[in-house]
């Protein structure tokens, strides 16, 4: 079996780093994408190499179509093919709608939703030619539940689920599966900044009684990228300790 | 055979994996050459690259046969 080549956006830290490490096991290849944190992205790549995988580090802002295209070109140039795309890059600009500026809305939409569109469009051509591919979009449980103070983020994540299902239908005949993962409350830098009282209340609503780890999400991504998930497409898999059922 | 037709033919044969003899001007992509909608989109994109031109979605929708492609390209070159 040839090695699997993956692009993971936003892989310098958090869930993205865990996904990159998981996909880079067993001699597999990963394009570690970052926007601003080069050192951390290089650390992710080093960790992949230490466990026997191959990695290249690529700066790129997927909200720009040209950067997304460059990521795909880099993957093909370095490794010869492209098997898995993980749209993980995401930002937050949390505030109540009444206080939300257009720039807050646009920035979150452009990175979290349009960025995924750009990378899917760029990756589709080589995947169609190969007659195989896996696209995995990292959404969120808030896309289903809604969340006060995150209208922009929630809208983008809900859009990502719609994008997932549409693209799954468009590319199914080319053996490209497209799925979304909806993480619940996961302990990362993104959630570490949240109000402690609020996070306490969140955890109370989780049937399994604890926050998730980035590895919990990465394991699900690794499954969806594996041959075992060949017959799964257009689905949203919740990794949330039962928070949303 | 026009130069355009021979270039278009070779792209179609390569992309759709069909017998060259079937790629005649009257052949329709969907019924005669067995292309699905993704095949047609890929074909249009490849023709755009080959002939260095843009074919709008609106125009692409009107292209049904091999002859339509050749006529369109010759008219827009």
PDB file of C-alpha atoms in Angstrom:
ATOM      1  CA  UNK A   1       0.000   0.000   0.000  1.00  0.00           C
ATOM      2  CA  UNK A   2       1.298   3.469  -0.853  1.00  0.00           C
ATOM      3  CA  UNK A   3       1.491   6.098   1.813  1.00  0.00           C
ATOM      4  CA  UNK A   4      -1.460   8.408   2.372  1.00  0.00           C
ATOM      5  CA  UNK A   5      -0.930  12.126   1.697  1.00  0.00           C
ATOM      6  CA  UNK A   6      -2.968  14.612   3.725  1.00  0.00           C
ATOM      7  CA  UNK A   7      -3.333  18.375   3.945  1.00  0.00           C
ATOM      8  CA  UNK A   8      -4.366  19.651   7.360  1.00  0.00           C
ATOM      9  CA  UNK A   9      -5.194  23.348   7.620  1.00  0.00           C
ATOM     10  CA  UNK A  10      -4.540  25.177  10.857  1.00  0.00           C
ATOM     11  CA  UNK A  11      -2.187  22.427  11.997  1.00  0.00           C
ATOM     12  CA  UNK A  12       0.192  24.480  14.140  1.00  0.00           C
ATOM     13  CA  UNK A  13      -1.661  23.709  17.341  1.00  0.00           C
ATOM     14  CA  UNK A  14      -4.831  22.436  18.997  1.00  0.00           C
ATOM     15  CA  UNK A  15      -7.105  20.018  17.184  1.00  0.00           C
ATOM     16  CA  UNK A  16      -5.297  20.587  13.875  1.00  0.00           C
ATOM     17  CA  UNK A  17      -1.951  19.537  15.324  1.00  0.00           C
ATOM     18  CA  UNK A  18      -3.449  16.374  16.828  1.00  0.00           C
ATOM     19  CA  UNK A  19      -5.077  15.521  13.500  1.00  0.00           C
ATOM     20  CA  UNK A  20      -1.790  16.076  11.637  1.00  0.00           C
ATOM     21  CA  UNK A  21       0.052  13.810  14.089  1.00  0.00           C
ATOM     22  CA  UNK A  22      -2.569  11.098  13.793  1.00  0.00           C
ATOM     23  CA  UNK A  23      -2.606  11.210   9.974  1.00  0.00           C
ATOM     24  CA  UNK A  24       1.196  11.274   9.871  1.00  0.00           C
ATOM     25  CA  UNK A  25       1.590   7.903  11.586  1.00  0.00           C
ATOM     26  CA  UNK A  26       2.953   4.813   9.861  1.00  0.00           C
ATOM     27  CA  UNK A  27       5.039   6.559   7.218  1.00  0.00           C
ATOM     28  CA  UNK A  28       2.213   8.740   5.944  1.00  0.00           C
ATOM     29  CA  UNK A  29       2.746  12.260   4.607  1.00  0.00           C
ATOM     30  CA  UNK A  30       1.234  15.504   5.838  1.00  0.00           C
ATOM     31  CA  UNK A  31       1.199  19.070   4.588  1.00  0.00           C
ATOM     32  CA  UNK A  32       1.178  21.049   7.830  1.00  0.00           C
ATOM     33  CA  UNK A  33      -0.523  24.345   7.058  1.00  0.00           C
ATOM     34  CA  UNK A  34      -0.398  27.402   9.281  1.00  0.00           C
ATOM     35  CA  UNK A  35      -1.123  31.093   8.909  1.00  0.00           C
ATOM     36  CA  UNK A  36       0.982  32.886  11.504  1.00  0.00           C
ATOM     37  CA  UNK A  37       2.595  30.443  13.926  1.00  0.00           C
ATOM     38  CA  UNK A  38       5.530  29.101  11.982  1.00  0.00           C
ATOM     39  CA  UNK A  39       7.476  27.807  14.990  1.00  0.00           C
ATOM     40  CA  UNK A  40       4.538  25.783  16.227  1.00  0.00           C
ATOM     41  CA  UNK A  41       3.862  24.433  12.742  1.00  0.00           C
ATOM     42  CA  UNK A  42       7.504  23.350  12.478  1.00  0.00           C
ATOM     43  CA  UNK A  43       7.143  21.637  15.848  1.00  0.00           C
ATOM     44  CA  UNK A  44       4.109  19.746  14.524  1.00  0.00           C
ATOM     45  CA  UNK A  45       6.157  18.628  11.492  1.00  0.00           C
ATOM     46  CA  UNK A  46       9.051  17.533  13.735  1.00  0.00           C
ATOM     47  CA  UNK A  47       6.690  15.452  15.870  1.00  0.00           C
ATOM     48  CA  UNK A  48       5.354  13.763  12.728  1.00  0.00           C
ATOM     49  CA  UNK A  49       8.896  12.969  11.558  1.00  0.00           C
ATOM     50  CA  UNK A  50       9.850  11.652  15.002  1.00  0.00           C
ATOM     51  CA  UNK A  51       7.047   9.115  14.776  1.00  0.00           C
ATOM     52  CA  UNK A  52       8.191   7.990  11.309  1.00  0.00           C
ATOM     53  CA  UNK A  53       5.964  10.092   9.061  1.00  0.00           C
ATOM     54  CA  UNK A  54       6.883  12.727   6.498  1.00  0.00           C
ATOM     55  CA  UNK A  55       5.829  16.350   6.678  1.00  0.00           C
ATOM     56  CA  UNK A  56       6.217  19.654   4.916  1.00  0.00           C
ATOM     57  CA  UNK A  57       5.281  22.979   6.456  1.00  0.00           C
ATOM     58  CA  UNK A  58       3.318  25.413   4.291  1.00  0.00           C
ATOM     59  CA  UNK A  59       2.245  28.896   5.230  1.00  0.00           C
ATOM     60  CA  UNK A  60      -1.075  29.847   3.675  1.00  0.00           C
ATOM     61  CA  UNK A  61      -4.327  31.635   4.386  1.00  0.00           C
ATOM     62  CA  UNK A  62      -7.094  29.500   2.877  1.00  0.00           C
ATOM     63  CA  UNK A  63      -9.458  32.459   2.812  1.00  0.00           C
ATOM     64  CA  UNK A  64      -7.393  33.368  -0.277  1.00  0.00           C
ATOM     65  CA  UNK A  65      -8.089  31.042  -3.199  1.00  0.00           C
ATOM     66  CA  UNK A  66      -4.514  31.346  -4.458  1.00  0.00           C
ATOM     67  CA  UNK A  67      -3.107  30.163  -1.117  1.00  0.00           C
ATOM     68  CA  UNK A  68      -5.460  27.171  -1.077  1.00  0.00           C
ATOM     69  CA  UNK A  69      -4.370  26.264  -4.613  1.00  0.00           C
ATOM     70  CA  UNK A  70      -0.741  26.556  -3.613  1.00  0.00           C
ATOM     71  CA  UNK A  71      -1.276  24.080  -0.761  1.00  0.00           C
ATOM     72  CA  UNK A  72      -2.569  21.489  -3.209  1.00  0.00           C
ATOM     73  CA  UNK A  73       0.312  22.151  -5.602  1.00  0.00           C
ATOM     74  CA  UNK A  74       2.794  21.765  -2.754  1.00  0.00           C
ATOM     75  CA  UNK A  75       1.288  18.455  -1.709  1.00  0.00           C
ATOM     76  CA  UNK A  76       1.468  17.125  -5.272  1.00  0.00           C
ATOM     77  CA  UNK A  77       5.000  18.438  -5.798  1.00  0.00           C
ATOM     78  CA  UNK A  78       6.318  16.968  -2.536  1.00  0.00           C
ATOM     79  CA  UNK A  79       4.474  13.663  -2.405  1.00  0.00           C
ATOM     80  CA  UNK A  80       3.035  13.019  -5.890  1.00  0.00           C
ATOM     81  CA  UNK A  81      -0.614  12.614  -4.948  1.00  0.00           C
ATOM     82  CA  UNK A  82      -3.256  13.892  -2.543  1.00  0.00           C
ATOM     83  CA  UNK A  83      -5.594  11.616  -0.632  1.00  0.00           C
ATOM     84  CA  UNK A  84      -7.000  13.502   2.340  1.00  0.00           C
ATOM     85  CA  UNK A  85      -7.955  17.109   2.970  1.00  0.00           C
ATOM     86  CA  UNK A  86      -8.868  18.209   6.482  1.00  0.00           C
ATOM     87  CA  UNK A  87     -10.469  21.635   6.664  1.00  0.00           C
ATOM     88  CA  UNK A  88      -9.659  22.469  10.239  1.00  0.00           C
ATOM     89  CA  UNK A  89      -8.520  26.101  10.116  1.00  0.00           C
ATOM     90  CA  UNK A  90     -10.891  28.226  12.131  1.00  0.00           C
ATOM     91  CA  UNK A  91     -10.998  31.500  13.968  1.00  0.00           C
ATOM     92  CA  UNK A  92     -13.424  33.118  16.403  1.00  0.00           C
ATOM     93  CA  UNK A  93     -14.543  36.727  16.783  1.00  0.00           C
ATOM     94  CA  UNK A  94     -17.091  36.203  19.546  1.00  0.00           C
ATOM     95  CA  UNK A  95     -19.553  38.886  20.487  1.00  0.00           C
ATOM     96  CA  UNK A  96     -23.301  39.374  20.634  1.00  0.00           C
ATOM     97  CA  UNK A  97     -24.995  40.162  17.338  1.00  0.00           C
ATOM     98  CA  UNK A  98     -25.844  43.664  18.575  1.00  0.00           C
ATOM     99  CA  UNK A  99     -22.141  44.368  18.961  1.00  0.00           C
ATOM    100  CA  UNK A 100     -20.892  42.365  15.990  1.00  0.00           C
ATOM    101  CA  UNK A 101     -19.133  44.335  13.298  1.00  0.00           C
ATOM    102  CA  UNK A 102     -19.236  43.402   9.648  1.00  0.00           C
ATOM    103  CA  UNK A 103     -15.511  42.735   9.842  1.00  0.00           C
ATOM    104  CA  UNK A 104     -16.099  40.188  12.635  1.00  0.00           C
ATOM    105  CA  UNK A 105     -18.680  38.424  10.516  1.00  0.00           C
ATOM    106  CA  UNK A 106     -16.607  38.483   7.327  1.00  0.00           C
ATOM    107  CA  UNK A 107     -13.347  37.368   8.914  1.00  0.00           C
ATOM    108  CA  UNK A 108     -14.945  34.273  10.450  1.00  0.00           C
ATOM    109  CA  UNK A 109     -16.913  33.426   7.300  1.00  0.00           C
ATOM    110  CA  UNK A 110     -13.885  33.866   5.067  1.00  0.00           C
ATOM    111  CA  UNK A 111     -11.613  31.583   7.035  1.00  0.00           C
ATOM    112  CA  UNK A 112     -14.023  28.994   8.422  1.00  0.00           C
ATOM    113  CA  UNK A 113     -16.367  28.548   5.459  1.00  0.00           C
ATOM    114  CA  UNK A 114     -14.949  30.125   2.321  1.00  0.00           C
ATOM    115  CA  UNK A 115     -11.524  28.706   3.157  1.00  0.00           C
ATOM    116  CA  UNK A 116     -12.947  25.181   3.121  1.00  0.00           C
ATOM    117  CA  UNK A 117     -14.666  25.887  -0.195  1.00  0.00           C
ATOM    118  CA  UNK A 118     -11.395  27.126  -1.687  1.00  0.00           C
ATOM    119  CA  UNK A 119      -9.423  24.089  -0.605  1.00  0.00           C
ATOM    120  CA  UNK A 120     -12.118  21.613  -1.657  1.00  0.00           C
ATOM    121  CA  UNK A 121     -12.306  23.219  -5.100  1.00  0.00           C
ATOM    122  CA  UNK A 122      -8.536  23.075  -5.483  1.00  0.00           C
ATOM    123  CA  UNK A 123      -8.215  19.497  -4.216  1.00  0.00           C
ATOM    124  CA  UNK A 124     -11.127  18.135  -6.222  1.00  0.00           C
ATOM    125  CA  UNK A 125      -9.322  17.988  -9.544  1.00  0.00           C
ATOM    126  CA  UNK A 126      -6.439  15.719  -8.513  1.00  0.00           C
ATOM    127  CA  UNK A 127      -8.827  13.610  -6.404  1.00  0.00           C
ATOM    128  CA  UNK A 128     -11.217  13.223  -9.349  1.00  0.00           C
ATOM    129  CA  UNK A 129      -8.356  12.134 -11.562  1.00  0.00           C
ATOM    130  CA  UNK A 130      -7.262   9.598  -8.962  1.00  0.00           C
ATOM    131  CA  UNK A 131     -10.819   8.407  -8.544  1.00  0.00           C
ATOM    132  CA  UNK A 132     -10.361   8.547  -4.778  1.00  0.00           C
ATOM    133  CA  UNK A 133     -10.194  11.060  -1.996  1.00  0.00           C
ATOM    134  CA  UNK A 134     -11.321  11.921   1.510  1.00  0.00           C
ATOM    135  CA  UNK A 135     -12.463  15.367   2.551  1.00  0.00           C
ATOM    136  CA  UNK A 136     -13.091  15.932   6.236  1.00  0.00           C
ATOM    137  CA  UNK A 137     -14.479  19.223   7.472  1.00  0.00           C
ATOM    138  CA  UNK A 138     -14.196  20.175  11.111  1.00  0.00           C
ATOM    139  CA  UNK A 139     -17.522  21.735  12.056  1.00  0.00           C
ATOM    140  CA  UNK A 140     -18.810  22.072  15.622  1.00  0.00           C
ATOM    141  CA  UNK A 141     -21.745  21.026  17.794  1.00  0.00           C
ATOM    142  CA  UNK A 142     -22.726  24.691  17.939  1.00  0.00           C
ATOM    143  CA  UNK A 143     -23.693  24.388  14.263  1.00  0.00           C
ATOM    144  CA  UNK A 144     -26.576  22.208  15.503  1.00  0.00           C
ATOM    145  CA  UNK A 145     -27.265  23.861  18.884  1.00  0.00           C
ATOM    146  CA  UNK A 146     -26.647  27.545  18.141  1.00  0.00           C
ATOM    147  CA  UNK A 147     -24.621  29.548  20.618  1.00  0.00           C
ATOM    148  CA  UNK A 148     -25.166  33.024  21.996  1.00  0.00           C
ATOM    149  CA  UNK A 149     -22.204  35.254  21.237  1.00  0.00           C
ATOM    150  CA  UNK A 150     -21.058  33.205  18.248  1.00  0.00           C
ATOM    151  CA  UNK A 151     -23.541  34.010  15.473  1.00  0.00           C
ATOM    152  CA  UNK A 152     -20.718  34.351  12.948  1.00  0.00           C
ATOM    153  CA  UNK A 153     -18.878  31.194  14.013  1.00  0.00           C
ATOM    154  CA  UNK A 154     -22.074  29.140  14.275  1.00  0.00           C
ATOM    155  CA  UNK A 155     -23.281  30.304  10.868  1.00  0.00           C
ATOM    156  CA  UNK A 156     -19.961  29.411   9.289  1.00  0.00           C
ATOM    157  CA  UNK A 157     -19.926  25.969  10.935  1.00  0.00           C
ATOM    158  CA  UNK A 158     -23.546  25.305   9.930  1.00  0.00           C
ATOM    159  CA  UNK A 159     -22.593  26.359   6.415  1.00  0.00           C
ATOM    160  CA  UNK A 160     -19.718  23.920   6.526  1.00  0.00           C
ATOM    161  CA  UNK A 161     -22.174  21.095   7.177  1.00  0.00           C
ATOM    162  CA  UNK A 162     -24.267  22.140   4.166  1.00  0.00           C
ATOM    163  CA  UNK A 163     -21.100  22.353   2.093  1.00  0.00           C
ATOM    164  CA  UNK A 164     -20.121  18.871   3.259  1.00  0.00           C
ATOM    165  CA  UNK A 165     -23.410  17.320   2.161  1.00  0.00           C
ATOM    166  CA  UNK A 166     -23.490  19.091  -1.216  1.00  0.00           C
ATOM    167  CA  UNK A 167     -19.925  18.222  -2.087  1.00  0.00           C
ATOM    168  CA  UNK A 168     -20.483  14.651  -0.917  1.00  0.00           C
ATOM    169  CA  UNK A 169     -23.214  14.357  -3.534  1.00  0.00           C
ATOM    170  CA  UNK A 170     -21.208  16.094  -6.267  1.00  0.00           C
ATOM    171  CA  UNK A 171     -18.134  13.899  -5.941  1.00  0.00           C
ATOM    172  CA  UNK A 172     -19.581  10.567  -4.847  1.00  0.00           C
ATOM    173  CA  UNK A 173     -19.357   9.149  -8.371  1.00  0.00           C
ATOM    174  CA  UNK A 174     -15.591   9.754  -8.258  1.00  0.00           C
ATOM    175  CA  UNK A 175     -15.145   7.791  -5.046  1.00  0.00           C
ATOM    176  CA  UNK A 176     -14.443  10.915  -3.019  1.00  0.00           C
ATOM    177  CA  UNK A 177     -16.106  10.849   0.394  1.00  0.00           C
ATOM    178  CA  UNK A 178     -16.885  14.046   2.238  1.00  0.00           C
ATOM    179  CA  UNK A 179     -17.798  14.122   5.905  1.00  0.00           C
ATOM    180  CA  UNK A 180     -17.947  16.584   8.751  1.00  0.00           C
ATOM    181  CA  UNK A 181     -16.901  16.169  12.329  1.00  0.00           C
ATOM    182  CA  UNK A 182     -18.688  18.149  15.007  1.00  0.00           C
ATOM    183  CA  UNK A 183     -16.484  18.416  18.069  1.00  0.00           C
ATOM    184  CA  UNK A 184     -18.152  19.424  21.309  1.00  0.00           C
ATOM    185  CA  UNK A 185     -16.280  21.022  24.161  1.00  0.00           C
ATOM    186  CA  UNK A 186     -12.614  20.227  23.479  1.00  0.00           C
ATOM    187  CA  UNK A 187      -9.744  21.483  25.635  1.00  0.00           C
ATOM    188  CA  UNK A 188      -7.577  23.676  23.370  1.00  0.00           C
ATOM    189  CA  UNK A 189      -6.142  27.196  23.322  1.00  0.00           C
ATOM    190  CA  UNK A 190      -9.395  28.295  21.711  1.00  0.00           C
ATOM    191  CA  UNK A 191     -11.499  27.110  24.655  1.00  0.00           C
ATOM    192  CA  UNK A 192      -8.922  27.905  27.350  1.00  0.00           C
ATOM    193  CA  UNK A 193      -9.728  31.583  26.926  1.00  0.00           C
ATOM    194  CA  UNK A 194     -13.388  31.119  27.793  1.00  0.00           C
ATOM    195  CA  UNK A 195     -15.028  32.235  31.008  1.00  0.00           C
ATOM    196  CA  UNK A 196     -14.560  29.564  33.724  1.00  0.00           C
ATOM    197  CA  UNK A 197     -18.117  29.733  35.021  1.00  0.00           C
ATOM    198  CA  UNK A 198     -19.449  29.270  31.488  1.00  0.00           C
ATOM    199  CA  UNK A 199     -17.148  26.327  30.754  1.00  0.00           C
ATOM    200  CA  UNK A 200     -18.252  24.720  34.046  1.00  0.00           C
ATOM    201  CA  UNK A 201     -21.855  24.918  32.879  1.00  0.00           C
ATOM    202  CA  UNK A 202     -20.892  23.467  29.487  1.00  0.00           C
ATOM    203  CA  UNK A 203     -19.239  20.461  31.104  1.00  0.00           C
ATOM    204  CA  UNK A 204     -22.343  19.845  33.244  1.00  0.00           C
ATOM    205  CA  UNK A 205     -24.279  19.355  30.008  1.00  0.00           C
ATOM    206  CA  UNK A 206     -21.964  16.634  28.742  1.00  0.00           C
ATOM    207  CA  UNK A 207     -23.337  13.147  29.530  1.00  0.00           C
ATOM    208  CA  UNK A 208     -19.816  11.687  29.691  1.00  0.00           C
ATOM    209  CA  UNK A 209     -19.038  14.362  32.278  1.00  0.00           C
ATOM    210  CA  UNK A 210     -15.754  15.724  30.939  1.00  0.00           C
ATOM    211  CA  UNK A 211     -14.383  17.858  28.138  1.00  0.00           C
ATOM    212  CA  UNK A 212     -12.892  16.105  25.130  1.00  0.00           C
ATOM    213  CA  UNK A 213      -9.255  16.166  24.047  1.00  0.00           C
ATOM    214  CA  UNK A 214      -7.888  17.051  20.604  1.00  0.00           C
ATOM    215  CA  UNK A 215      -6.904  13.385  20.294  1.00  0.00           C
ATOM    216  CA  UNK A 216     -10.553  12.354  20.614  1.00  0.00           C
ATOM    217  CA  UNK A 217     -11.249  14.398  17.492  1.00  0.00           C
ATOM    218  CA  UNK A 218      -8.098  13.215  15.705  1.00  0.00           C
ATOM    219  CA  UNK A 219      -9.066   9.558  16.180  1.00  0.00           C
ATOM    220  CA  UNK A 220     -12.379  10.188  14.421  1.00  0.00           C
ATOM    221  CA  UNK A 221     -10.604  11.975  11.555  1.00  0.00           C
ATOM    222  CA  UNK A 222      -8.165   9.108  11.236  1.00  0.00           C
ATOM    223  CA  UNK A 223     -11.083   6.670  11.031  1.00  0.00           C
ATOM    224  CA  UNK A 224     -12.868   8.695   8.336  1.00  0.00           C
ATOM    225  CA  UNK A 225      -9.603   8.884   6.369  1.00  0.00           C
ATOM    226  CA  UNK A 226      -9.074   5.128   6.596  1.00  0.00           C
ATOM    227  CA  UNK A 227     -10.291   2.372   4.238  1.00  0.00           C
ATOM    228  CA  UNK A 228     -12.654   1.288   7.026  1.00  0.00           C
ATOM    229  CA  UNK A 229     -14.785   4.376   6.355  1.00  0.00           C
ATOM    230  CA  UNK A 230     -15.067   3.815   2.590  1.00  0.00           C
ATOM    231  CA  UNK A 231     -18.865   3.583   2.668  1.00  0.00           C
ATOM    232  CA  UNK A 232     -19.464   6.697   4.787  1.00  0.00           C
ATOM    233  CA  UNK A 233     -20.162   9.991   3.065  1.00  0.00           C
ATOM    234  CA  UNK A 234     -22.177  13.148   3.692  1.00  0.00           C
ATOM    235  CA  UNK A 235     -22.309  12.497   7.430  1.00  0.00           C
ATOM    236  CA  UNK A 236     -21.758  14.603  10.502  1.00  0.00           C
ATOM    237  CA  UNK A 237     -20.003  12.688  13.255  1.00  0.00           C
ATOM    238  CA  UNK A 238     -20.332  14.213  16.708  1.00  0.00           C
ATOM    239  CA  UNK A 239     -17.337  13.933  19.007  1.00  0.00           C
ATOM    240  CA  UNK A 240     -18.895  15.553  22.012  1.00  0.00           C
ATOM    241  CA  UNK A 241     -19.341  13.127  24.896  1.00  0.00           C
ATOM    242  CA  UNK A 242     -23.044  12.965  24.081  1.00  0.00           C
ATOM    243  CA  UNK A 243     -23.647  16.707  24.369  1.00  0.00           C
ATOM    244  CA  UNK A 244     -25.906  16.728  21.311  1.00  0.00           C
ATOM    245  CA  UNK A 245     -28.031  13.714  20.486  1.00  0.00           C
TER     246      UNK A 245
ATOM    247  CA  UNK B   1     -10.281  17.628 -40.398  1.00  0.00           C
ATOM    248  CA  UNK B   2      -9.811  21.057 -38.837  1.00  0.00           C
ATOM    249  CA  UNK B   3      -7.011  21.599 -36.388  1.00  0.00           C
ATOM    250  CA  UNK B   4      -9.559  22.475 -33.675  1.00  0.00           C
ATOM    251  CA  UNK B   5     -11.461  19.236 -34.224  1.00  0.00           C
ATOM    252  CA  UNK B   6      -8.339  17.104 -33.978  1.00  0.00           C
ATOM    253  CA  UNK B   7      -7.215  18.819 -30.754  1.00  0.00           C
ATOM    254  CA  UNK B   8     -10.702  18.541 -29.260  1.00  0.00           C
ATOM    255  CA  UNK B   9     -10.880  14.906 -30.301  1.00  0.00           C
ATOM    256  CA  UNK B  10      -7.673  13.934 -28.601  1.00  0.00           C
ATOM    257  CA  UNK B  11      -8.762  15.610 -25.355  1.00  0.00           C
ATOM    258  CA  UNK B  12     -12.106  13.822 -25.443  1.00  0.00           C
ATOM    259  CA  UNK B  13     -10.542  10.457 -26.191  1.00  0.00           C
ATOM    260  CA  UNK B  14      -8.073  10.941 -23.367  1.00  0.00           C
ATOM    261  CA  UNK B  15     -10.594  12.255 -20.839  1.00  0.00           C
ATOM    262  CA  UNK B  16     -13.550   9.967 -21.535  1.00  0.00           C
ATOM    263  CA  UNK B  17     -11.599   6.903 -22.599  1.00  0.00           C
ATOM    264  CA  UNK B  18     -13.767   6.410 -25.680  1.00  0.00           C
ATOM    265  CA  UNK B  19     -12.893   5.009 -29.097  1.00  0.00           C
ATOM    266  CA  UNK B  20     -11.726   7.774 -31.434  1.00  0.00           C
ATOM    267  CA  UNK B  21     -14.093   6.561 -34.141  1.00  0.00           C
ATOM    268  CA  UNK B  22     -17.045   7.480 -31.903  1.00  0.00           C
ATOM    269  CA  UNK B  23     -15.911  11.082 -31.525  1.00  0.00           C
ATOM    270  CA  UNK B  24     -17.703  12.551 -34.520  1.00  0.00           C
ATOM    271  CA  UNK B  25     -19.157  16.088 -34.736  1.00  0.00           C
ATOM    272  CA  UNK B  26     -22.728  14.870 -34.192  1.00  0.00           C
ATOM    273  CA  UNK B  27     -21.890  12.768 -31.119  1.00  0.00           C
ATOM    274  CA  UNK B  28     -23.495  14.021 -27.900  1.00  0.00           C
ATOM    275  CA  UNK B  29     -21.365  13.920 -24.757  1.00  0.00           C
ATOM    276  CA  UNK B  30     -23.986  12.452 -22.482  1.00  0.00           C
ATOM    277  CA  UNK B  31     -25.817   9.953 -24.683  1.00  0.00           C
ATOM    278  CA  UNK B  32     -23.260   8.959 -27.289  1.00  0.00           C
ATOM    279  CA  UNK B  33     -20.017   9.285 -25.340  1.00  0.00           C
ATOM    280  CA  UNK B  34     -21.301   8.292 -21.902  1.00  0.00           C
ATOM    281  CA  UNK B  35     -20.124  11.418 -20.083  1.00  0.00           C
ATOM    282  CA  UNK B  36     -21.755  12.384 -16.802  1.00  0.00           C
ATOM    283  CA  UNK B  37     -22.089  15.975 -15.627  1.00  0.00           C
ATOM    284  CA  UNK B  38     -18.697  15.937 -13.856  1.00  0.00           C
ATOM    285  CA  UNK B  39     -17.025  14.583 -16.994  1.00  0.00           C
ATOM    286  CA  UNK B  40     -18.472  17.473 -18.984  1.00  0.00           C
ATOM    287  CA  UNK B  41     -17.248  20.033 -16.424  1.00  0.00           C
ATOM    288  CA  UNK B  42     -13.759  18.501 -16.429  1.00  0.00           C
ATOM    289  CA  UNK B  43     -13.760  18.460 -20.204  1.00  0.00           C
ATOM    290  CA  UNK B  44     -14.748  22.125 -20.388  1.00  0.00           C
ATOM    291  CA  UNK B  45     -11.961  23.037 -17.930  1.00  0.00           C
ATOM    292  CA  UNK B  46      -9.437  21.099 -19.955  1.00  0.00           C
ATOM    293  CA  UNK B  47     -10.573  22.758 -23.177  1.00  0.00           C
ATOM    294  CA  UNK B  48     -10.242  26.150 -21.481  1.00  0.00           C
ATOM    295  CA  UNK B  49      -6.633  25.303 -20.629  1.00  0.00           C
ATOM    296  CA  UNK B  50      -5.856  23.849 -24.051  1.00  0.00           C
ATOM    297  CA  UNK B  51      -7.293  26.778 -26.009  1.00  0.00           C
ATOM    298  CA  UNK B  52      -6.480  29.437 -23.428  1.00  0.00           C
ATOM    299  CA  UNK B  53     -10.019  30.742 -23.196  1.00  0.00           C
ATOM    300  CA  UNK B  54     -12.903  31.081 -20.748  1.00  0.00           C
ATOM    301  CA  UNK B  55     -16.159  29.270 -21.418  1.00  0.00           C
ATOM    302  CA  UNK B  56     -18.961  30.628 -19.213  1.00  0.00           C
ATOM    303  CA  UNK B  57     -21.333  28.215 -17.473  1.00  0.00           C
ATOM    304  CA  UNK B  58     -24.128  29.626 -19.588  1.00  0.00           C
ATOM    305  CA  UNK B  59     -22.309  28.842 -22.814  1.00  0.00           C
ATOM    306  CA  UNK B  60     -21.134  25.493 -21.496  1.00  0.00           C
ATOM    307  CA  UNK B  61     -24.727  24.446 -20.890  1.00  0.00           C
ATOM    308  CA  UNK B  62     -25.518  24.937 -24.550  1.00  0.00           C
ATOM    309  CA  UNK B  63     -22.694  22.665 -25.628  1.00  0.00           C
ATOM    310  CA  UNK B  64     -24.144  19.228 -26.243  1.00  0.00           C
ATOM    311  CA  UNK B  65     -22.133  17.711 -29.075  1.00  0.00           C
ATOM    312  CA  UNK B  66     -18.534  17.484 -30.229  1.00  0.00           C
ATOM    313  CA  UNK B  67     -19.467  19.763 -33.133  1.00  0.00           C
ATOM    314  CA  UNK B  68     -20.845  22.375 -30.677  1.00  0.00           C
ATOM    315  CA  UNK B  69     -17.435  22.537 -28.991  1.00  0.00           C
ATOM    316  CA  UNK B  70     -15.559  22.989 -32.241  1.00  0.00           C
ATOM    317  CA  UNK B  71     -17.970  25.686 -33.463  1.00  0.00           C
ATOM    318  CA  UNK B  72     -17.760  27.496 -30.127  1.00  0.00           C
ATOM    319  CA  UNK B  73     -13.972  27.441 -30.016  1.00  0.00           C
ATOM    320  CA  UNK B  74     -13.589  28.550 -33.633  1.00  0.00           C
ATOM    321  CA  UNK B  75     -16.034  31.419 -33.034  1.00  0.00           C
ATOM    322  CA  UNK B  76     -14.323  32.613 -29.854  1.00  0.00           C
ATOM    323  CA  UNK B  77     -10.648  32.226 -30.677  1.00  0.00           C
TER     324      UNK B  77
END
